[in-house]
Coordinates of C-alpha atoms in Angstrom, one line a residue:
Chain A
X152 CA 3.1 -59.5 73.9
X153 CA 3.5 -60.5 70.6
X154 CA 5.4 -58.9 67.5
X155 CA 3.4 -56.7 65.4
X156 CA 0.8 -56.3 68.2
X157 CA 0.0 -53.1 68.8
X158 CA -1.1 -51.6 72.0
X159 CA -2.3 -48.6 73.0
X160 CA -1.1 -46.9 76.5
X161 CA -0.6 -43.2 77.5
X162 CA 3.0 -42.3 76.6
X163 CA 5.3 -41.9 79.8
X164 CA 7.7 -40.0 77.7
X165 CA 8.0 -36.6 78.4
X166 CA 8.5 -35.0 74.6
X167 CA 5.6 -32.9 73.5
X168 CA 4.6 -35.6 71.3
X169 CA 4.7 -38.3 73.5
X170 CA 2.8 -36.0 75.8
X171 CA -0.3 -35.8 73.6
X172 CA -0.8 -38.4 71.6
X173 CA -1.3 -42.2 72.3
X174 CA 2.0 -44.0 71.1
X175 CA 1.4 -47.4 70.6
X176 CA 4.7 -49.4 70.8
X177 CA 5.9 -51.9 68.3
X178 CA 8.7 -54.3 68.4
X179 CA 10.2 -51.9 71.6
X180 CA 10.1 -48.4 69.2
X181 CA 7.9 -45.5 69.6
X182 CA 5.3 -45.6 67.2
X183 CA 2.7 -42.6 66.4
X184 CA 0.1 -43.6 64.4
X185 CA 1.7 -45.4 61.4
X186 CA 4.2 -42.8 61.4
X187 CA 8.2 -43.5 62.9
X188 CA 9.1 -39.9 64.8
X189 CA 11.8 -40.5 61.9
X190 CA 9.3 -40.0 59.2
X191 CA 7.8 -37.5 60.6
X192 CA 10.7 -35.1 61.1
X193 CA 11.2 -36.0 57.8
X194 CA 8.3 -34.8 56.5
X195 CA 8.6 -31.4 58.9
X196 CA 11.6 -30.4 57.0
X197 CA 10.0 -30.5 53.6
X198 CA 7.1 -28.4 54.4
X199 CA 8.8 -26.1 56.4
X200 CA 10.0 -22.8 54.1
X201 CA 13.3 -22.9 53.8
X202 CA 14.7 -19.6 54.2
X203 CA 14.2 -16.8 52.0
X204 CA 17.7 -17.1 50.2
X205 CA 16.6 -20.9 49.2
X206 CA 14.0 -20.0 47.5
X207 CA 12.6 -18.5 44.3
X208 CA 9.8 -15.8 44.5
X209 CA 7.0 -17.2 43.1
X210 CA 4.5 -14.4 41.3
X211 CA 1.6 -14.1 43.5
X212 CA 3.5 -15.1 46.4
X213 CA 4.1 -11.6 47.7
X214 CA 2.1 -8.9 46.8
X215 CA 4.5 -6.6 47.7
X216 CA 6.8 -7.8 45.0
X217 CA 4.8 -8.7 42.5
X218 CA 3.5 -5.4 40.6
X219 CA 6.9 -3.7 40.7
X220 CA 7.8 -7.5 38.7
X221 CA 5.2 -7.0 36.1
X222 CA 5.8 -3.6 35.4
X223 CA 9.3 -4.3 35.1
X224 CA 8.9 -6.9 32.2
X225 CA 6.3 -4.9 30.6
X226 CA 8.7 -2.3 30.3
X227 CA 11.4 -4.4 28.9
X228 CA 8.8 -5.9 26.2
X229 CA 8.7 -2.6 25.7
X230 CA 12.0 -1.2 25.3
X231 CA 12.3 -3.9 22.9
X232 CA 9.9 -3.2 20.1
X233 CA 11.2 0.4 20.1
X234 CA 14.6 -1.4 19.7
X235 CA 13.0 -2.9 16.5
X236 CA 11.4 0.2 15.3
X237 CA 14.8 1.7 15.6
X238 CA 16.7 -1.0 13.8
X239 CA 13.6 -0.6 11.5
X240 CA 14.6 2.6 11.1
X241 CA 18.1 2.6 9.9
X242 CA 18.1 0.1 7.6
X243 CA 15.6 2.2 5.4
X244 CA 17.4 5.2 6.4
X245 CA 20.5 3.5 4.6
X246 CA 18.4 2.3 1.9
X247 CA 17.0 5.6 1.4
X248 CA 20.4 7.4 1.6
X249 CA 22.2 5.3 -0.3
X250 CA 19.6 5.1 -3.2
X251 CA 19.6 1.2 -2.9
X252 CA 15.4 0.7 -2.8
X253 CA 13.9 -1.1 -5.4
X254 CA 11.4 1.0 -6.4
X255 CA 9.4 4.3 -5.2
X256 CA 6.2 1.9 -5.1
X257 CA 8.3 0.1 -1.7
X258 CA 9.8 3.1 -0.8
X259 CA 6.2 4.1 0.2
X260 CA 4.7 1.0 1.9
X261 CA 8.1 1.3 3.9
X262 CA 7.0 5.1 4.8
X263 CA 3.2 3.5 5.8
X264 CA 4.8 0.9 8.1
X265 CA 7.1 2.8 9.9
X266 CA 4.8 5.1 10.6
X267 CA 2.2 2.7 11.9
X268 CA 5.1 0.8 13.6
X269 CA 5.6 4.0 15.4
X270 CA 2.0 4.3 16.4
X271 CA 1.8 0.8 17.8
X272 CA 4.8 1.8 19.6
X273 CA 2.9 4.6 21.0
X274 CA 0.5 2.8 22.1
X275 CA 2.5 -0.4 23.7
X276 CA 3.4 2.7 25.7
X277 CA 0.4 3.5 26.7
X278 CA -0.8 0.1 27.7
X279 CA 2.1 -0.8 29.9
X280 CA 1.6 2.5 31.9
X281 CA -2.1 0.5 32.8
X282 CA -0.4 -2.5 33.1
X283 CA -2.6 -4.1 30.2
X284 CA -0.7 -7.3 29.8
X285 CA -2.3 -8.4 26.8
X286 CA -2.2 -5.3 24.8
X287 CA 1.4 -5.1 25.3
X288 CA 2.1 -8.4 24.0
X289 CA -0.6 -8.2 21.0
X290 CA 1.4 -4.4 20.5
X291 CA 4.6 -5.7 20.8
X292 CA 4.1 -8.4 18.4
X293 CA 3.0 -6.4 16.0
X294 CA 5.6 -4.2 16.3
X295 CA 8.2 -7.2 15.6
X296 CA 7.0 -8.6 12.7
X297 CA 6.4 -5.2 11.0
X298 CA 9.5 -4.3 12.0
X299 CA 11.3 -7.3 10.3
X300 CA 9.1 -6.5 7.2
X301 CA 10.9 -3.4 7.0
X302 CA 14.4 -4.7 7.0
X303 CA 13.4 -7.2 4.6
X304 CA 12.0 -4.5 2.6
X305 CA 14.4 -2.2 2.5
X306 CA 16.7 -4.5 1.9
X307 CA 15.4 -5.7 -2.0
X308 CA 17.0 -4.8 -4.7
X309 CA 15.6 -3.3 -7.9
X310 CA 15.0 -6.2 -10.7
Chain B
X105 CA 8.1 54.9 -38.3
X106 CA 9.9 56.1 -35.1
X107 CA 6.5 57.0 -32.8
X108 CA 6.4 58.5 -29.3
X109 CA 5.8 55.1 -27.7
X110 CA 8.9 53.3 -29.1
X111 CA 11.0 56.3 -28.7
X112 CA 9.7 56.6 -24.8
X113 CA 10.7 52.4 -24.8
X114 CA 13.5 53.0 -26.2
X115 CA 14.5 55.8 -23.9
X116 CA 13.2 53.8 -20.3
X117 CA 15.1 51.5 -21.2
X118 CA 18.1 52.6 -21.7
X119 CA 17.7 54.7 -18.8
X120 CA 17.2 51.8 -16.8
X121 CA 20.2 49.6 -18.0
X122 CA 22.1 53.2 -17.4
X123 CA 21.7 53.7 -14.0
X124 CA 21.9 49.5 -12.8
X125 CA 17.5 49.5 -12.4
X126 CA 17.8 46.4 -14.4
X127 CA 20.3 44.0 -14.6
X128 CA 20.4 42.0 -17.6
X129 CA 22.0 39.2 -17.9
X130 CA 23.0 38.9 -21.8
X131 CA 23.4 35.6 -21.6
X132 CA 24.4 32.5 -18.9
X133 CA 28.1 32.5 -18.6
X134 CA 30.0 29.2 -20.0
X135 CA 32.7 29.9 -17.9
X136 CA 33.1 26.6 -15.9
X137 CA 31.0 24.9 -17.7
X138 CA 32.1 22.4 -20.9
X139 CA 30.2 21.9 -24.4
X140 CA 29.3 18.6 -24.9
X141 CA 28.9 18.1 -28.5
X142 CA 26.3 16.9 -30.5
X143 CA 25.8 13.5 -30.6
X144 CA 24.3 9.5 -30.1
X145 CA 25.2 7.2 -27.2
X146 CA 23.6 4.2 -25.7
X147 CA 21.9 5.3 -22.6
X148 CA 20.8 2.8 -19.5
X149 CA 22.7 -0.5 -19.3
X150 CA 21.8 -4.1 -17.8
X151 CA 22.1 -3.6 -14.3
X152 CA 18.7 -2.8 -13.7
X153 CA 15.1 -3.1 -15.1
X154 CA 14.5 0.3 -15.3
X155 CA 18.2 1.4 -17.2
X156 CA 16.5 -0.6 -20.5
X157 CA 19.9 0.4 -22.9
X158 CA 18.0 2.3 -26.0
X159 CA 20.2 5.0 -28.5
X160 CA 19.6 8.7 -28.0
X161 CA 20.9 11.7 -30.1
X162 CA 21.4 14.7 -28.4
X163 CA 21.7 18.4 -29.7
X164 CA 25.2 19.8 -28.3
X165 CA 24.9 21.6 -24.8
X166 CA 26.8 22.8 -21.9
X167 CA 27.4 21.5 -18.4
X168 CA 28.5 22.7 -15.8
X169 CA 32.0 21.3 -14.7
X170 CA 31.2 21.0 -11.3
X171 CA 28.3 20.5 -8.7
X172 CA 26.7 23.8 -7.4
X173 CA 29.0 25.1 -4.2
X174 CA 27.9 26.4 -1.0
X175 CA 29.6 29.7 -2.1
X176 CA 27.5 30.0 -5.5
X177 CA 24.5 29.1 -4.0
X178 CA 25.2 31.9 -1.0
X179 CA 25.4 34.4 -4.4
X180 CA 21.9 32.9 -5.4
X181 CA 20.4 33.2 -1.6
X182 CA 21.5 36.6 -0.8
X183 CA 20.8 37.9 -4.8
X184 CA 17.0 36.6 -5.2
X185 CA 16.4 36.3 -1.0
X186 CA 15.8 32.4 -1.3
X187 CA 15.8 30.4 2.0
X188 CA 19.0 28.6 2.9
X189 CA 18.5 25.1 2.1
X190 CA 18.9 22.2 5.0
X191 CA 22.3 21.2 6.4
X192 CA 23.3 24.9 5.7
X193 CA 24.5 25.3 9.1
X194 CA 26.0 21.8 9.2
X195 CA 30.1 22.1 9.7
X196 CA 30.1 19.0 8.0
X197 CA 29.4 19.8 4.6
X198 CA 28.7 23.7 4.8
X199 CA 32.5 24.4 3.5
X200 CA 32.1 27.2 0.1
X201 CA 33.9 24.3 -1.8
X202 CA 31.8 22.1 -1.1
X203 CA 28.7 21.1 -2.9
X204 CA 25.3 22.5 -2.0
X205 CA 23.0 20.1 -0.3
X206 CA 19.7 19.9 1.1
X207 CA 18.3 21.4 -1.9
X208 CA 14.7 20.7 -3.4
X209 CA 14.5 20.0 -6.8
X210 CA 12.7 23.9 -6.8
X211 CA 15.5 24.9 -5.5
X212 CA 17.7 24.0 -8.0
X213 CA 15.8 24.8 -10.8
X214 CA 15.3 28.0 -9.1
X215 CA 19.7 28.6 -9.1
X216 CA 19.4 27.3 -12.8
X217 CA 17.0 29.5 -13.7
X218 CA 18.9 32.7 -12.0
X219 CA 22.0 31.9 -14.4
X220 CA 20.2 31.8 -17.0
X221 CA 20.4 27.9 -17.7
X222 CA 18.6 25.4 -16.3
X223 CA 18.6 22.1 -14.5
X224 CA 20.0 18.8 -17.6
X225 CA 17.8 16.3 -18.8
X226 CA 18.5 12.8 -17.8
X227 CA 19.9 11.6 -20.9
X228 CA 22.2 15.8 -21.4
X229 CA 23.3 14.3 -17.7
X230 CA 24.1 10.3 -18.6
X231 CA 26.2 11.2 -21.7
X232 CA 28.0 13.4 -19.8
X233 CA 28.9 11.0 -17.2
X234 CA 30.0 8.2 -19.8
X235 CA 32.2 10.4 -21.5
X236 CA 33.0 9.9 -25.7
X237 CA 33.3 5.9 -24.7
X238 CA 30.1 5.6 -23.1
X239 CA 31.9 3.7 -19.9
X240 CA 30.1 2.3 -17.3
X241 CA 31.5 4.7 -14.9
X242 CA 33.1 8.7 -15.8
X243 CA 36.7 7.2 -15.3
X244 CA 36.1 3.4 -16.9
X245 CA 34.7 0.1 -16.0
X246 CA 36.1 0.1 -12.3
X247 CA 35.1 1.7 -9.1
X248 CA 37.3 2.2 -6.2
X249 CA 37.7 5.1 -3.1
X250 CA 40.8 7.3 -5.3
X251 CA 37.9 8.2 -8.3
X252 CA 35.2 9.0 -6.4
X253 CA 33.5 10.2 -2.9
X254 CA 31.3 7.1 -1.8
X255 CA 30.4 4.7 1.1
X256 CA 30.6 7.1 3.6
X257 CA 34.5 7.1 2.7
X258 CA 35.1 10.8 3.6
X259 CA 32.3 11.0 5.9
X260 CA 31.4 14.3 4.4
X261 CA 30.9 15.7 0.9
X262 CA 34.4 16.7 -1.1
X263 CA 34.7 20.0 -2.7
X264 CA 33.2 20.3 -6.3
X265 CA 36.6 19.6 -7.7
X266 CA 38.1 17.1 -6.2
X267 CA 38.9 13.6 -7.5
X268 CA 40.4 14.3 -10.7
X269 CA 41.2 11.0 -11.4
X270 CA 37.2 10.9 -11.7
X271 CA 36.6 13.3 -14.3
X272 CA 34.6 12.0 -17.1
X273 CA 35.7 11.6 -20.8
X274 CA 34.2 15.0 -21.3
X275 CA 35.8 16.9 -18.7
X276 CA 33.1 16.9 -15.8
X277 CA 33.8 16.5 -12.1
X278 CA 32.1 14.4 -9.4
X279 CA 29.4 12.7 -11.8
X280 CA 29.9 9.4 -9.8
X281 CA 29.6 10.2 -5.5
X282 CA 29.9 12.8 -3.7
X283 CA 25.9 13.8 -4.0
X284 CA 23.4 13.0 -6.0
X285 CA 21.9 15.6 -8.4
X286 CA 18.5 16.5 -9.7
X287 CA 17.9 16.5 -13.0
X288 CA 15.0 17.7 -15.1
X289 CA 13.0 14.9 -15.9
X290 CA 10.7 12.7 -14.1
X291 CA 10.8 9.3 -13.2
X292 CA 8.6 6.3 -14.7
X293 CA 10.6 2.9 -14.3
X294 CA 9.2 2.1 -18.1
X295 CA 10.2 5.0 -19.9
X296 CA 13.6 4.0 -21.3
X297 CA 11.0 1.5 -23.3
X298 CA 8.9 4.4 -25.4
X299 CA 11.3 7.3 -25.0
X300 CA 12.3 9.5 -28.4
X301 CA 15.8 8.9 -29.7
X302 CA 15.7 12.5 -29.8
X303 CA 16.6 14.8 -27.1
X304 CA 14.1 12.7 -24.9
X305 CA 12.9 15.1 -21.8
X306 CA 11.3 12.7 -19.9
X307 CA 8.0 11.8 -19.5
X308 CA 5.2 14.2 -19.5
X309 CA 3.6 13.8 -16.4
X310 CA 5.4 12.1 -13.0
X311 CA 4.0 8.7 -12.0
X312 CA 2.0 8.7 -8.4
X313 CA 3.4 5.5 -7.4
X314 CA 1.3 4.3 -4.1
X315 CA -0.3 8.1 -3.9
X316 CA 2.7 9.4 -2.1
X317 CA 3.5 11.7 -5.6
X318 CA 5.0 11.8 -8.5
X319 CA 9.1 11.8 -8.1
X320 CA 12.2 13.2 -10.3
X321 CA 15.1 11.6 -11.2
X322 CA 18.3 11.4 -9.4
X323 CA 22.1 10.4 -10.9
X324 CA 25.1 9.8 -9.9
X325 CA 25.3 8.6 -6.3
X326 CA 26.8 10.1 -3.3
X327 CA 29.0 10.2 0.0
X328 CA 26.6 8.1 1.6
X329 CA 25.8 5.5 -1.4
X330 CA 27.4 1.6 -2.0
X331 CA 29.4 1.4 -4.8
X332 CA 26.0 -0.5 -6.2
X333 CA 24.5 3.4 -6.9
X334 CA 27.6 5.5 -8.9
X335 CA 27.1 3.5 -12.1
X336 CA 26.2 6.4 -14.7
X337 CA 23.1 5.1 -15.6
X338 CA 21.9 4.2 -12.5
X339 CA 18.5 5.5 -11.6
X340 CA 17.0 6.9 -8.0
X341 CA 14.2 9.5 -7.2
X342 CA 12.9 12.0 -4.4
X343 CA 9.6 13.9 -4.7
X344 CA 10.5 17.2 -6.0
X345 CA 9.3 19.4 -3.5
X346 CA 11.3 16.9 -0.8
X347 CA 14.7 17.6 0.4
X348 CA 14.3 14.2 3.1
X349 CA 17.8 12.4 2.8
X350 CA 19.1 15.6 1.0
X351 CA 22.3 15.3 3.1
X352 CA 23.7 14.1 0.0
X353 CA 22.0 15.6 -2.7
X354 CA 22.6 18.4 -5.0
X355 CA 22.7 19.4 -8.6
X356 CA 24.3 21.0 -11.6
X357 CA 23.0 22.8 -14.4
X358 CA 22.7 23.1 -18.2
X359 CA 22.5 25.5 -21.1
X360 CA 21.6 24.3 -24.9
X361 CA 24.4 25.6 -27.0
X362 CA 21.2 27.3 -29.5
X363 CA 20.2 28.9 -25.6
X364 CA 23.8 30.2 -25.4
X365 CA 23.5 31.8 -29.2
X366 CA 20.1 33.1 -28.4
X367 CA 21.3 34.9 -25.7
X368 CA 24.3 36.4 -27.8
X369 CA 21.1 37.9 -30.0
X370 CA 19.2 39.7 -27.7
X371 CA 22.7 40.9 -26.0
X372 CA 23.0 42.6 -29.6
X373 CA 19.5 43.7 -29.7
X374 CA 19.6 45.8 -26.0
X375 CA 22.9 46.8 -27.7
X376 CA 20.9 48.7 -30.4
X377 CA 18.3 49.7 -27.9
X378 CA 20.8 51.4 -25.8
X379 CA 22.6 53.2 -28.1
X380 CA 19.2 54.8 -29.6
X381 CA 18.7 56.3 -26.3
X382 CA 22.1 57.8 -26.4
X383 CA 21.7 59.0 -29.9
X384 CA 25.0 57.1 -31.0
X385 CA 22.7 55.8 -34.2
X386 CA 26.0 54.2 -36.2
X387 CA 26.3 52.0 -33.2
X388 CA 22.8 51.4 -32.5
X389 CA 23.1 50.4 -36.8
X390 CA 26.7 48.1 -35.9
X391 CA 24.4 45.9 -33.7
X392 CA 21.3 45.6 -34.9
X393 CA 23.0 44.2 -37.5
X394 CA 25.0 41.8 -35.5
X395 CA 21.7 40.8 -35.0
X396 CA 19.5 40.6 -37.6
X397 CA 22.7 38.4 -39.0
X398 CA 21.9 35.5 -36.2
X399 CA 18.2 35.8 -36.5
X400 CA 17.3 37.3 -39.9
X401 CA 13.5 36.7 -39.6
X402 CA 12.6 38.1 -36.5
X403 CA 10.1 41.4 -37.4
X404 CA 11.3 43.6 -34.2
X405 CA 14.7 44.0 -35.0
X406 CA 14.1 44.8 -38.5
X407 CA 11.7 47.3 -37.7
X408 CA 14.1 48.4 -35.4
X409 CA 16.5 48.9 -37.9
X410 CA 14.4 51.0 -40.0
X411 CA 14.2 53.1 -37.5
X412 CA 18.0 54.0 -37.0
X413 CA 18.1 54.1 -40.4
X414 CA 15.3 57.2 -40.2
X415 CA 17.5 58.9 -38.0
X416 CA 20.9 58.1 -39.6
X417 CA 19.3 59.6 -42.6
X418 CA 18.3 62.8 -41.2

C-alpha cells in the first residue's frame, strides 16, 4: 500500500461511527470522508447550543419571551417622551412664573406645543398598548423634538 | 323751589343713611396709603425692547403703602360675597399678613373699586417704585436677598410690610418681589414709542398676540422671579381674566389726589342732604357751603342751597 492511497474497507472499530460509515485509512489514521474524527468533534462543539447561560436571547428565538421584550421597550420609549413633556413642562412653568418669556406672542406657541406634546403623548400611549412599533417611534419622536423646542423657547429672552 | 319730590329725596335719604340701609363711603380712606406728588420722570430703561425710556408727567396721586393682604381682601370677600381667589386655602401664603394672591385682574379692580380707588396705571406704579431719584430698583441700583422677596428665597410670599430696607424713595413697600401686581393698563410691547407725556393710561385696546387675547400689564416681580424681573420698569403680562401662575401675583391700588377732593365734596353735599331731613337747616346751610366752596359751578348744590335758604327764611 502506498502513502496517500486510499482504500475503502468496512470499519472493524466498534464506535458508532466506525460502525456506519466506510473509513478509509490513510497513512495508519482513521479517516471519514475527508474529515479527521478530530475535525469533526470540532465542528460538533460549535454547532451544538451551548447552554442557556452562554448565550444571548436572540428576538424571535423564543416566542415565549419575545412579546413580554417588546412591550417592555415600548414602554420605556414611552416613559421617556412623558419624561420630556415633563421637563417640557417646568422650564416654561419657570419661565412663566418667573416672568422671564420674551414676549406673549411665545408665550402662546409654547401653550400650542405643550398641548399637542401632550396629545402625542396620549397617543404614544395608545399605540404601545397595540404594540404599534412604528407609531410609537414616529410618536415618540415627535414628542422629543417638540419637547426640546420648548426648553429652547422658554428659555429666550426678551430683546 | 322746595317741591314734594325733593323734599321726599331728601327725606329717603336721610332716612336711609339714618338707619345704616346705605352705607356711603364719603370718600376712599388715605390711611396707609402715601401721596405721590405731582410730577416728571423717565419711565422704561434699556434693559429691554419694550421699557423704550420716554418722560411722563404725572398729576399727584395716592398709593397704597402696601400690597393687598389676605385679611383686607377677607373684608372685601365676606362684604360684597366675592369668591375666594386661588391658593386661598394654601398654608403657604394664606397668612392675613401676607399678600393676596391668585387674584384676576377683575378681582382686583373689583377690591379697588370697593374702596373707592382703583387699580394704578403703569406709569402712577413705575414712579412709585423709582422713588424721587428714578433708581433702577425702589432701594438703588443693586439687588440682593435683604431688600427684597425673590428667587424662591423665602419660598413663600412675606407679609405686606416686610423688607424695609426695600422701601422705595417714596415710602412704598414690596415694589420689587414678593408678587407681582396688576396694574390698569394694557400691554402692547410698542407703546412706550407713541405714549402721551401726560398721565399716559395705556393703550386703548389690548393687543391679541397669537389669538390667545389681549393681556394686562404686570410690575414688580415676585417670590418666584430671577433677579432679571424686579427691575422697576420691567414689563410682564397675564390675560386679565387669568389667575394661571397667580401663586405670586397680586396688586395694590390707587386714588387721584382730585378723586380724594371729589370725594370730600359729595361727603359735604349728603352732609346738607341729611341735615334737611332732620330740619337742622343752619347745618344743612354750614355744608352746603363747604361745598359749593370746592365746586362752585355745580347747579345741584346751589339749587340746594336755595332751598335751605327758603326754609331758614321762614
Amino acid at each position: 500500500m502506498t502513502r496517500g492511497h486510499h482504500q475503502s474497507r468496512v470499519c472493524k472499530d466498534r464506535t458508532p461511527i466506525g460502525r456506519h460509515m466506510l473509513v478509509p485509512e490513510r497513512d495508519g489514521r482513521r479517516v471519514v470522508g475527508r474529515l479527521s474524527l478530530r475535525m469533526m468533534l470540532a465542528m460538533a462543539l460549535v454547532a451544538w447550543p451551548p447552554p442557556s447561560f452562554l448565550h444571548t436571547q436572540e428576538v424571535g428565538a423564543d416566542p415565549a419571551v419575545a412579546p413580554v421584550l417588546q412591550q417592555d421597550a415600548l414602554q420605556d420609549a414611552v416613559s421617556r417622551a412623558g419624561r420630556n413633556v415633563e421637563e417640557a413642562w417646568e422650564a416654561f412653568h419657570r419661565a412663566a412664573l418667573g416672568g422671564t418669556l420674551a414676549s406673549p406672542a411665545i408665550q402662546a406657541k409654547i401653550e400650542r406645543d405643550l398641548h399637542e406634546a401632550r396629545r402625542l403623548l396620549a397617543a404614544a400611549r395608545a399605540a404601545a398598548q397595540i404594540s404599534d412599533h412604528r407609531a410609537v417611534s414616529t410618536y415618540t419622536r415627535r414628542i422629543e423634538d417638540m419637547s426640546a423646542r420648548i426648553q429652547h423657547d422658554s428659555r429666550m429672552r426678551k430683546p | 323751589m322746595y317741591t314734594l319730590l325733593q323734599s321726599t329725596k331728601v327725606v329717603f335719604i336721610s332716612l336711609a343713611v339714618t338707619v345704616g340701609l346705605v352705607s356711603i363711603t364719603w370718600g376712599a380712606d388715605t390711611t396707609d396709603m402715601v401721596l405721590i406728588p405731582e410730577g416728571e420722570f423717565t419711565m422704561g430703561s434699556k434693559h429691554h425692547g419694550d421699557e423704550q425710556p420716554h418722560n411722563v408727567v404725572l398729576n399727584a396721586y395716592y398709593l397704597d403703602k402696601y400690597e393687598v393682604s389676605n385679611a383686607h381682601y377677607r373684608d372685601f370677600m365676606q362684604a360684597a360675597d366675592h369668591p375666594a381667589p386661588a391658593y386661598w386655602d394654601d398654608p403657604r401664603l394664606n397668612k392675613p399678613a401676607q399678600p393676596v394672591v391668585g387674584v384676576n385682574w377683575h378681582d382686583a379692580t373689583a377690591y379697588c373699586q370697593w374702596t373707592g380707588k382703583r387699580l394704578p396705571t403703569e406709569a402712577e406704579w413705575e414712579r412709585a417704585a423709582k422713588g424721587p431719584d428714578g433708581s433702577p430698583f425702589p432701594w438703588g441700583t443693586t439687588i440682593d436677598h435683604s431688600r427684597a422677596n425673590y428667587g424662591q428665597h423665602e419660598g413663600k410670599t412675606t407679609p405686606v410690610d416686610s423688607y424695609p430696607n426695600g422701601v422705595s424713595g417714596y415710602g412704598v413697600h414690596n415694589m420689587a418681589g414678593n408678587v407681582f401686581e396688576w396694574v390698569h393698563d394694557w400691554y402692547d410691547p410698542h407703546y412706550f414709542q407713541v405714549s402721551p407725556a401726560l398721565n399716559p393710561q395705556g393703550p386703548a385696546a389690548g393687543y391679541n398676540f397669537a389669538n390667545q387675547g389681549p393681556v394686562k400689564v404686570l410690575k414688580g416681580g415676585s417670590w418666584l422671579a430671577p433677579e432679571t424681573s424686579l427691575h422697576s420698569s420691567h414689563r410682564f403680562w397675564n390675560q386679565p381674566e387669568n389667575n394661571s401662575y397667580g401663586v405670586g401675583l397680586g396688586f395694590r391700588c390707587a386714588m387721584s389726589a382730585a378723586q380724594e377732593d371729589r370725594s370730600i365734596v359729595q361727603h359735604e353735599f349728603m352732609g346738607a342732604l341729611i341735615s334737611m331731613g332732620k330740619e337742622q337747616w343752619n347745618e344743612a346751610l354750614q355744608s352746603i357751603d363747604r361745598a359749593i366752596k370746592q365746586d362752585p359751578e355745580n347747579k345741584e348744590y346751589q339749587q340746594t342751597r336755595m332751598i335751605i335758604m327758603q326754609q331758614i327764611q321762614q
